[in-house]
Amino acid sequence: MENELHERQPTLVLIKPDGLSKSLTGNILTRLSETKLEIAAAKCVRVSRELAEEHYRDLREKPFFEEIIGYLMGKFHDRKKVLAFVYVGVDAIGKVRDICGATNPEEAASTTIRGAYGRITTKGVYENVIHASSNEQEAEREIKLWFKPDEVIYNIYPVKTVEEKVKHPIWA
Ligand code: IDP
Ligand code: MG
């Protein structure tokens, strides 16, 4: 059962605003492709304060909380957006975390994404270009926060169907 679950293990990846400002998308995706995992969802997101705060809600007591909220919202960069992905595959969470490297870019091995491209700003924010879920529970919470079920090409979590009457834009 454990193995079955792990076979298509999903994980959330975000290319943060510093990664976009430095035009690192191609480099980061190339590094991630070394894992042979599969992309099951992808989109470009303008991050609201609400979304950033929910994403980092477990860190709200940290002294750097306000900085990382601003960072994820793109307040310190010219690209005010993030690229969000769901990667799936055998042990996706561990494989992606390994290739990302340590949270502190100065401590991350230079062969990792954060080691190669991250920096610590003069204000002390770890600009580490990429986010990756760190365990299954976190991955589920984060994927459900960033993606709707029909934006992911596999049924990774149970869904239910509801009928809603909402106004939404379509192409004119
Ligand atoms: P992770 O991204 O490696 O999972 P977390 O502890 O979840 O690390 O922290 C979320 C983000 O907050 C980090 O990626 C980094 O940008 C920032 N961060 C974490 N710890 C520190 C710190 O001690 N100083 C400054 N920024 C930090
Ligand atoms: Mg984390």
Coordinates of C-alpha atoms and ligand atoms in Angstrom, one line a residue:
M1 CA 0.0 0.0 0.0
E2 CA 2.8 2.4 1.0
N3 CA 4.6 1.7 -2.3
E4 CA 1.4 2.1 -4.2
L5 CA 0.8 5.5 -2.7
H6 CA 4.4 6.6 -3.4
E7 CA 4.3 5.5 -7.1
R8 CA 2.5 8.7 -8.1
Q9 CA 3.5 10.8 -5.1
P10 CA 2.7 14.5 -5.8
T11 CA 4.7 17.5 -4.6
L12 CA 4.2 21.3 -5.1
V13 CA 7.0 23.3 -6.7
L14 CA 7.1 27.1 -6.9
I15 CA 9.6 29.1 -8.9
K16 CA 9.7 32.2 -6.6
P17 CA 9.9 35.8 -7.9
D18 CA 13.7 36.0 -7.7
G19 CA 14.0 32.9 -9.9
L20 CA 11.7 34.7 -12.5
S21 CA 13.6 38.0 -12.2
K22 CA 16.9 36.3 -12.8
S23 CA 15.4 34.4 -15.9
L24 CA 16.1 31.1 -14.2
T25 CA 13.0 29.2 -15.2
G26 CA 14.7 27.2 -18.0
N27 CA 17.7 26.3 -15.8
I28 CA 15.5 25.3 -12.8
L29 CA 13.2 23.1 -15.0
T30 CA 16.2 21.5 -16.6
R31 CA 17.6 20.6 -13.2
L32 CA 14.2 19.3 -12.1
S33 CA 14.0 17.1 -15.2
E34 CA 17.0 15.2 -14.0
T35 CA 14.6 13.6 -11.5
K36 CA 12.6 12.0 -14.3
L37 CA 9.4 13.0 -12.5
E38 CA 6.4 14.2 -14.5
I39 CA 4.7 17.6 -14.4
A40 CA 1.0 17.1 -13.7
A41 CA 0.0 20.7 -13.4
A42 CA 1.6 24.1 -14.3
K43 CA 0.5 27.7 -14.1
C44 CA 1.5 31.3 -13.6
V45 CA 0.1 33.0 -10.4
R46 CA -0.1 36.5 -9.1
V47 CA 0.2 35.9 -5.4
S48 CA -2.2 37.8 -3.1
R49 CA -1.3 38.4 0.6
E50 CA -4.0 36.0 1.5
L51 CA -2.5 33.2 -0.6
A52 CA 1.1 33.9 0.7
E53 CA 0.0 34.0 4.3
E54 CA -1.9 30.7 3.9
H55 CA 1.0 29.1 2.1
Y56 CA 3.4 30.0 4.9
R57 CA 0.9 29.8 7.8
D58 CA 3.1 27.3 9.8
L59 CA 5.8 30.0 9.9
R60 CA 3.7 32.9 11.1
E61 CA 5.5 33.1 14.5
K62 CA 8.9 33.4 12.8
P63 CA 10.6 36.8 12.9
F64 CA 11.0 36.7 9.1
F65 CA 7.4 36.0 8.4
E66 CA 6.5 39.4 7.0
E67 CA 9.6 39.3 4.7
I68 CA 8.8 35.9 3.2
I69 CA 5.2 37.1 2.6
G70 CA 6.5 40.1 0.7
Y71 CA 9.0 38.0 -1.1
L72 CA 6.5 35.4 -2.3
M73 CA 4.2 38.3 -3.4
G74 CA 7.0 39.7 -5.5
K75 CA 7.4 42.9 -3.5
F76 CA 11.2 42.9 -3.8
H77 CA 11.3 41.9 -7.5
D78 CA 10.2 43.1 -10.9
R79 CA 8.4 39.9 -11.7
K80 CA 5.4 39.9 -9.4
K81 CA 4.3 36.4 -9.9
V82 CA 5.4 32.8 -9.3
L83 CA 5.3 29.7 -11.5
A84 CA 3.5 26.8 -9.8
F85 CA 3.9 23.1 -10.6
V86 CA 2.7 19.8 -9.4
Y87 CA 5.4 17.1 -10.0
V88 CA 4.4 13.5 -9.6
G89 CA 6.4 10.2 -9.5
V90 CA 8.2 7.8 -7.2
D91 CA 9.3 9.6 -4.1
A92 CA 8.8 13.0 -5.8
I93 CA 9.0 14.9 -2.5
G94 CA 12.4 13.6 -1.6
K95 CA 13.8 13.8 -5.1
V96 CA 12.8 17.4 -5.6
R97 CA 13.9 18.5 -2.1
D98 CA 17.3 16.8 -2.8
I99 CA 17.9 18.7 -6.0
C100 CA 16.7 22.0 -4.4
G101 CA 19.2 21.8 -1.6
A102 CA 19.2 23.4 1.9
T103 CA 16.9 26.2 2.8
N104 CA 19.8 28.6 3.5
P105 CA 21.4 29.1 0.1
E106 CA 24.8 29.7 1.7
E107 CA 24.6 26.2 3.2
A108 CA 23.1 24.5 0.1
A109 CA 25.6 22.4 -1.9
S110 CA 26.7 24.2 -5.1
T111 CA 25.4 21.3 -7.1
T112 CA 21.8 22.1 -6.0
I113 CA 19.4 24.6 -7.4
R114 CA 19.5 26.8 -4.2
G115 CA 23.3 26.5 -3.9
A116 CA 23.8 27.5 -7.5
Y117 CA 21.2 30.4 -7.7
G118 CA 20.2 31.5 -4.2
R119 CA 21.5 34.3 -2.1
I120 CA 20.8 36.0 1.3
T121 CA 19.8 39.6 0.9
T122 CA 21.2 42.4 3.0
K123 CA 17.9 42.3 5.0
G124 CA 18.5 38.7 5.8
V125 CA 15.8 37.1 3.6
Y126 CA 16.8 33.7 2.1
E127 CA 16.1 34.2 -1.6
N128 CA 16.4 30.6 -2.6
V129 CA 14.5 30.7 -6.0
I130 CA 12.4 27.6 -5.4
H131 CA 9.8 26.2 -3.0
A132 CA 9.2 22.5 -2.7
S133 CA 6.9 20.6 -0.3
S134 CA 8.7 18.8 2.5
N135 CA 6.4 16.0 3.3
E136 CA 3.2 14.3 2.1
Q137 CA 0.9 16.2 4.5
E138 CA 2.4 19.5 3.4
A139 CA 2.3 18.6 -0.3
E140 CA -1.5 17.8 0.0
R141 CA -2.3 21.0 1.8
E142 CA -0.2 23.1 -0.6
I143 CA -1.4 21.5 -3.8
K144 CA -5.0 22.0 -2.7
L145 CA -4.2 25.6 -1.9
W146 CA -2.6 26.4 -5.3
F147 CA -4.5 24.2 -7.7
K148 CA -8.1 23.2 -8.4
P149 CA -8.8 19.5 -9.1
D150 CA -9.3 20.1 -12.8
E151 CA -6.0 21.9 -13.2
V152 CA -4.1 18.7 -12.3
I153 CA -4.1 16.0 -15.0
Y154 CA -4.3 13.1 -12.6
N155 CA -6.8 12.4 -9.8
I156 CA -4.2 12.7 -7.0
Y157 CA -6.7 13.4 -4.2
P158 CA -10.4 12.5 -3.8
V159 CA -12.8 15.1 -5.4
K160 CA -16.5 15.8 -5.1
T161 CA -18.7 17.6 -7.6
V162 CA -20.7 20.7 -6.5
E163 CA -23.1 22.8 -8.5
E164 CA -22.2 26.5 -8.4
K165 CA -23.6 29.5 -10.1
V166 CA -20.7 31.9 -10.3
K167 CA -19.9 34.6 -12.8
H168 CA -16.5 34.1 -14.4
P169 CA -14.8 35.6 -17.4
I170 CA -14.7 33.7 -20.7
W171 CA -13.0 34.8 -24.0
A172 CA -15.2 37.4 -25.7
Ligands
IDP1 P1 12.0 25.4 3.0 O1 11.6 26.4 1.9 O2 13.4 24.9 2.7 O3 11.0 24.4 3.2 P2 11.0 26.7 5.4 O4 11.6 26.6 6.7 O5 9.7 26.1 5.1 O6 12.1 26.2 4.3 O7 11.0 28.3 5.1 C1 10.2 28.9 4.0 C2 11.0 30.0 3.4 O8 11.3 31.0 4.3 C3 12.4 29.5 2.9 O9 12.4 28.9 1.7 C4 13.2 30.9 2.9 O10 12.9 31.6 1.7 C5 12.6 31.6 4.1 N1 13.4 31.3 5.4 C6 13.4 30.2 6.1 N2 14.2 30.3 7.2 C7 14.7 31.6 7.1 C8 15.6 32.3 8.0 O11 16.1 31.8 9.0 N3 15.9 33.6 7.6 C9 15.4 34.1 6.5 N4 14.5 33.5 5.6 C10 14.2 32.2 6.0
MG2 MG 9.0 24.5 3.9

